[in-house]
Tab-separated table of C-alpha atoms and ligand atoms in Angstrom:
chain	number	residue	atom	x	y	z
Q	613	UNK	CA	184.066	32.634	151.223
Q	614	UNK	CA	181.606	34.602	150.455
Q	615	UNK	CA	181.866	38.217	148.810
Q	616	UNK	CA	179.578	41.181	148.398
Q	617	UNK	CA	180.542	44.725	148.091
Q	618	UNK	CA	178.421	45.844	151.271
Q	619	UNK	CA	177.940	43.976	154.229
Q	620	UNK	CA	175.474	45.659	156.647
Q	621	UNK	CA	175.360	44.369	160.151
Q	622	UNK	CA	171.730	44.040	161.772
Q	623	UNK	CA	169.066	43.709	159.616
Q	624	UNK	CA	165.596	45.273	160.127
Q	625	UNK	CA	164.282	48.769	160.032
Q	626	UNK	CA	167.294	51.191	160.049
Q	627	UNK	CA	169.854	48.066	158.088
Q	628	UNK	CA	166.999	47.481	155.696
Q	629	UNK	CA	166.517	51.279	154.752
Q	630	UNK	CA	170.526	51.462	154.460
Q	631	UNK	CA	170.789	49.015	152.122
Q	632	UNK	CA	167.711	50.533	150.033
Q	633	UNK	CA	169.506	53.673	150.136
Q	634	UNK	CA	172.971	52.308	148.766
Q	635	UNK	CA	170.947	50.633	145.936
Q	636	UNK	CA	169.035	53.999	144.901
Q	637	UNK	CA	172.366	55.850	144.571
Q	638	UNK	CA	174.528	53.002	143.137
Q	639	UNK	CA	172.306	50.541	141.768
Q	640	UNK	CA	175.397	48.334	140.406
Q	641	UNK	CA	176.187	47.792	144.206
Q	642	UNK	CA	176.229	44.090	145.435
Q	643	UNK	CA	174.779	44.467	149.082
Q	644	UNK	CA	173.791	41.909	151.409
Q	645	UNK	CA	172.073	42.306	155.247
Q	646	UNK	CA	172.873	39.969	157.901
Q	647	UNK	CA	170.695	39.642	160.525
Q	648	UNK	CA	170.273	36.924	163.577
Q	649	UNK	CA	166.595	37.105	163.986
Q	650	UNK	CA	163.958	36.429	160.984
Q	651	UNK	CA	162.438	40.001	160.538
Q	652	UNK	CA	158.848	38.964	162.095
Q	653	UNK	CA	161.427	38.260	165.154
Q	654	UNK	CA	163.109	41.755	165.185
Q	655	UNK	CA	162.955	44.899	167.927
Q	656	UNK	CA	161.499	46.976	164.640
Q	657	UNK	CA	158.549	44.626	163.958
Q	658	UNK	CA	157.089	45.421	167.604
Q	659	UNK	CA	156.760	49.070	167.224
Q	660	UNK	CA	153.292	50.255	167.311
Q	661	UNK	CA	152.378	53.495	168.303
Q	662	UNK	CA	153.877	55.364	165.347
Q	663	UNK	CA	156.853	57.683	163.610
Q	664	UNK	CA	156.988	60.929	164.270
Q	665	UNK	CA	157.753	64.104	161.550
Q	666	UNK	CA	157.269	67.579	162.045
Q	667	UNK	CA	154.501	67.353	158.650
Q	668	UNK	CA	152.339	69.443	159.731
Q	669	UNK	CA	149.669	67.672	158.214
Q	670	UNK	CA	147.547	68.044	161.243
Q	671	UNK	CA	148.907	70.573	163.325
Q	672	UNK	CA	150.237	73.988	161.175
Q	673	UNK	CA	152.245	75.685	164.049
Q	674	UNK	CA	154.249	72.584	164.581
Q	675	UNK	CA	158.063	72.523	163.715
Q	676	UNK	CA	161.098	70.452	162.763
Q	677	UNK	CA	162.791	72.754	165.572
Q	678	UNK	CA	159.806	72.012	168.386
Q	679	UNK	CA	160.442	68.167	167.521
Q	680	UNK	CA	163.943	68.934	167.984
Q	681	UNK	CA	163.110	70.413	171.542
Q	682	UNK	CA	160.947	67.450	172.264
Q	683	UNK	CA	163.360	65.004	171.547
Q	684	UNK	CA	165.948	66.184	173.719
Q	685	UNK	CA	164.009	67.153	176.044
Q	686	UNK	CA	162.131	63.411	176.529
Q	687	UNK	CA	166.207	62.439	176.316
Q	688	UNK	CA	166.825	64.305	179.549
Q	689	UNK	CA	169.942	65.965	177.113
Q	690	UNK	CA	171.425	63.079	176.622
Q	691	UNK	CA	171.004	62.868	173.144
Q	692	UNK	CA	173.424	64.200	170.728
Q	693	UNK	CA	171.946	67.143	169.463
Q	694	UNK	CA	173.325	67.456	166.267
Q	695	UNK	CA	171.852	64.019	165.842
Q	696	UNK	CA	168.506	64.992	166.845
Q	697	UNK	CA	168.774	68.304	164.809
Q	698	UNK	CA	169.691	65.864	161.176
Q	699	UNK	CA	166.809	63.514	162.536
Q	700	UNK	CA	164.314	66.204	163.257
Q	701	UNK	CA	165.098	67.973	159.853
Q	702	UNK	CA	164.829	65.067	157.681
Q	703	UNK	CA	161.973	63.812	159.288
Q	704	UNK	CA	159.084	64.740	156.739
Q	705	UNK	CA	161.047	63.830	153.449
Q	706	UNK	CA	162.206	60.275	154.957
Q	707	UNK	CA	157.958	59.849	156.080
Q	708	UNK	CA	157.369	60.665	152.147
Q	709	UNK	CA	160.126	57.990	150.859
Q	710	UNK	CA	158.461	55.707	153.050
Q	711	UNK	CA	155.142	55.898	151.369
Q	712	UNK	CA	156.937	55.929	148.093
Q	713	UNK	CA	158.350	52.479	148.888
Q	714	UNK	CA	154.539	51.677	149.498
Q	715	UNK	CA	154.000	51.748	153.502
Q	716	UNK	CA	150.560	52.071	153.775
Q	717	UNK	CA	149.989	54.876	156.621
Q	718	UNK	CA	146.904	55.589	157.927
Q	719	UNK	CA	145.141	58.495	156.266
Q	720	UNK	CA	142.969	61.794	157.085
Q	721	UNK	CA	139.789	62.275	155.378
Q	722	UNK	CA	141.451	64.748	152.959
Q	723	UNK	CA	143.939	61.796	151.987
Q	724	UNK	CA	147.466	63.064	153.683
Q	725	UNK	CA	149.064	61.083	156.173
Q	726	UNK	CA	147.263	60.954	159.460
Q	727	UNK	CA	148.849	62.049	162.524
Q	728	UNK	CA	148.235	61.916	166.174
Q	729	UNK	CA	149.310	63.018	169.670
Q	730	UNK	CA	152.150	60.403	171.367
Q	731	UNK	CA	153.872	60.736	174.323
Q	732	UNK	CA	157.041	63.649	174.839
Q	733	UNK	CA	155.684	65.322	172.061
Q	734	UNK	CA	154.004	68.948	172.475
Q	735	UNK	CA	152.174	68.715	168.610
Q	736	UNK	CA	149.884	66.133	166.886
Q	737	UNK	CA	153.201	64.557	164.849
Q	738	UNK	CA	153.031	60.675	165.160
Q	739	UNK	CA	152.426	59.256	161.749
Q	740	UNK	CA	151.007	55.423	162.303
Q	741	UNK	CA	149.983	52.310	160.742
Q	742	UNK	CA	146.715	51.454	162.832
Q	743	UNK	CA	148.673	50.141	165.589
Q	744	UNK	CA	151.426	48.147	163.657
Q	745	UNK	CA	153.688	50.671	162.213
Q	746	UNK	CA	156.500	48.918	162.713
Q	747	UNK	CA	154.731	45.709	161.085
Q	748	UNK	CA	154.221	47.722	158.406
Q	749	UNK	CA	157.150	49.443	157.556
Q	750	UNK	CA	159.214	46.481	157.665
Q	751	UNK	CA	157.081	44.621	155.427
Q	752	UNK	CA	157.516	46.718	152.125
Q	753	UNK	CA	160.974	47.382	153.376
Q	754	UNK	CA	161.885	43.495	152.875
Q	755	UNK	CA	159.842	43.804	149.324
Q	756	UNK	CA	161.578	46.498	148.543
Q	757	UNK	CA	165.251	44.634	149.159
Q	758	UNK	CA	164.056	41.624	147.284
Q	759	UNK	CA	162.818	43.845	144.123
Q	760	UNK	CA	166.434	45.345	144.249
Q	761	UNK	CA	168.568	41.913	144.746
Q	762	UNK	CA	169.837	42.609	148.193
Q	763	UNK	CA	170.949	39.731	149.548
Q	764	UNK	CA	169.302	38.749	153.033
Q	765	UNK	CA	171.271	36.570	155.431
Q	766	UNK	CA	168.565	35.943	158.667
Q	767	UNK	CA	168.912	34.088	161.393
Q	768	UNK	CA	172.801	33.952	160.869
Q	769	UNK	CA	174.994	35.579	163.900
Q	770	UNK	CA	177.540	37.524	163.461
Q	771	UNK	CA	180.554	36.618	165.553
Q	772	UNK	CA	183.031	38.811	164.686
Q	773	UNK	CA	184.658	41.585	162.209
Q	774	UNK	CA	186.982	41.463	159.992
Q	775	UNK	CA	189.851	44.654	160.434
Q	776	UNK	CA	192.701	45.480	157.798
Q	777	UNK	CA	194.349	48.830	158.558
Q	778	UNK	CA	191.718	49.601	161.077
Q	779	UNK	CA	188.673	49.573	157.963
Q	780	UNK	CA	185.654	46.390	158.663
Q	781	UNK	CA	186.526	44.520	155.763
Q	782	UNK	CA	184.766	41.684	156.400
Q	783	UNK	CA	182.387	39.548	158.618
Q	784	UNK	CA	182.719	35.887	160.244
Q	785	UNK	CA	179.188	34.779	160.830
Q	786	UNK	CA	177.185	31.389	161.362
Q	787	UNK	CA	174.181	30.274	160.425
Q	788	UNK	CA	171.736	29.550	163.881
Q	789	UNK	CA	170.057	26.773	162.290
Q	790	UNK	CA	172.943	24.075	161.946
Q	791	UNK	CA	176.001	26.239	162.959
Q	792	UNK	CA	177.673	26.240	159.806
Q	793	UNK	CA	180.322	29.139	159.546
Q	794	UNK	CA	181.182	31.664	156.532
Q	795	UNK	CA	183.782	34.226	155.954
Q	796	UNK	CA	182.018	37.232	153.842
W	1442	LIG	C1	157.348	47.117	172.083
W	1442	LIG	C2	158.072	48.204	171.306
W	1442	LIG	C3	157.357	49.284	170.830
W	1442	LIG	C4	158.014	50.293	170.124
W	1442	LIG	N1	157.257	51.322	169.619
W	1442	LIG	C5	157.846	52.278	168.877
W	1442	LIG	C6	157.066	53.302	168.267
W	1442	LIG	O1	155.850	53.357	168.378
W	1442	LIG	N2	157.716	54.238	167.532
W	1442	LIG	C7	159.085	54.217	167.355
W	1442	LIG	O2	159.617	55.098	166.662
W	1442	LIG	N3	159.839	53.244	167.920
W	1442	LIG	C8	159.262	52.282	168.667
W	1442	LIG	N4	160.031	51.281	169.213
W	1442	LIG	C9	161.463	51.329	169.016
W	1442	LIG	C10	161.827	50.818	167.627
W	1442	LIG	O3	161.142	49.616	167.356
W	1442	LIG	C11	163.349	50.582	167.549
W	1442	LIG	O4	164.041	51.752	167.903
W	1442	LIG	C12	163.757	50.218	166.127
W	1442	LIG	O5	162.984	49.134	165.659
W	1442	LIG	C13	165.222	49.873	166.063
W	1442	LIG	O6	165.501	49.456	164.728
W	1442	LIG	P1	166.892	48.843	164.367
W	1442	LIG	O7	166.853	48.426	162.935
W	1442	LIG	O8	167.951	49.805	164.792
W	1442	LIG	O9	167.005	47.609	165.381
W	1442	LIG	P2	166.439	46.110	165.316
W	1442	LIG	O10	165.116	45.977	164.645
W	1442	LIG	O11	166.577	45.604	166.720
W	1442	LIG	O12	167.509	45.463	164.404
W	1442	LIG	C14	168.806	45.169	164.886
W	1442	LIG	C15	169.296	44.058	164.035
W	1442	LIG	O13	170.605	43.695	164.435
W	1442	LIG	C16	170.688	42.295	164.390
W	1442	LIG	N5	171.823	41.863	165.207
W	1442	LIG	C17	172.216	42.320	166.417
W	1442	LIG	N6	173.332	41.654	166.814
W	1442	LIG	C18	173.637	40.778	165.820
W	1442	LIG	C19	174.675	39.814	165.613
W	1442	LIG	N7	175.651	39.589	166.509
W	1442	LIG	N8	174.652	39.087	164.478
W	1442	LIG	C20	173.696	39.280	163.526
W	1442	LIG	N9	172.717	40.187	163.660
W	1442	LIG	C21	172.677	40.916	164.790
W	1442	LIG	C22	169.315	41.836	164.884
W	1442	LIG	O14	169.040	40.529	164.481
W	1442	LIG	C23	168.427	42.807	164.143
W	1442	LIG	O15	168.163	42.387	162.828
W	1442	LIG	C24	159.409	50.248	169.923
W	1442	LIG	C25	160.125	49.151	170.399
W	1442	LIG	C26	159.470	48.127	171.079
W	1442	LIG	C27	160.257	46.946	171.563
């Protein structure tokens, strides 16, 4: 069996930023990310057109709260809006710990993060990698685990969880290649 203290379930852009963000606040933290595809494989790595943030970089007027409106708006209301309003808030200050983990956004001639206009959205918001944000992201992300010793587990599928008490204690997973099985 195999044992780490955190076991995060799907891998790429929003498991991989988990994981950093368990390590920052307790480094001691044994985590490990399972994913079945290889990350150049994942949904994250085909994003292109950008990530949007109210940081007014290029537009002044715009607003975490016109983002907000945007977002549930392109939703038709179906998203959860307290969702959208956490989402929409953090949205600058999670752009800024991205370039602090070293993505490499694509910059104005004054140097800040670059912006542009992207469908649903009423300002200039969408920060962007050329045309590989996604790409980008992903790629310090995975440095980023490997400098803190996450564990990576790719190309394994998870079949099932593990319940005690009604709390996921646990994963049963095998690895695609040759089908071997492991209890974490
Ligand atoms: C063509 C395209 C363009 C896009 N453009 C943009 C854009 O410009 N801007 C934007 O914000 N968003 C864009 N998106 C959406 C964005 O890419 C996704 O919302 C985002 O990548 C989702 O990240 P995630 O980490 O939640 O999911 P994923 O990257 O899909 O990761 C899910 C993980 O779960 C794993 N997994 C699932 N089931 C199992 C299992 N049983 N066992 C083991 N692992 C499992 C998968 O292997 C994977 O690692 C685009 C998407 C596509 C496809």
């Amino acid at each position: 069996m195999l044992q780490h203290d955190v076991a995060i379930v799907g891998g790429w852009l929003a498991g991989c930023r988990a994981a950093l963000e368990i390590k920052s606040l307790i480094p001691t933290v044994d985590v490990a990310v399972v994913a079945k595809t290889h990350p150049i494989q994942s949904h994250s790595v085909a994003a292109q057109g950008g990530i949007a943030a109210s940081l007014k970089n290029v537009d002044p007027k715009d607003s975490w709260e016109s983002h907000a409106f945007n977002t549930v708006k392109g939703s038709d209301y179906l998203a959860d809006q307290d969702a959208v309003i956490l989402l929409t808030k953090e949205a600058p200050d999670a752009i800024i710990d991205l370039e602090h983990l070293g993505v490499l956004f694509s910059r104005l001639k004054n140097g800040k993060i670059a912006q542009r206009a992207f469908g649903g959205h009423t300002h200039n918001r969408t920060c962007y990698v050329a045309d590989k944000i996604g790409h980008a992201i992903l790629h310090e992300l995975v440095n980023n685990l490997h400098c803190n010793g996450v564990t990576i587990y790719d190309e394994w599928y998870i079949v099932q969880l593990i319940f005690e008490e009604g709390d996921a204690k646990g994963i049963i997973m095998y690895r695609i290649e040759d089908g071997k099985l492991e209890i974490v």
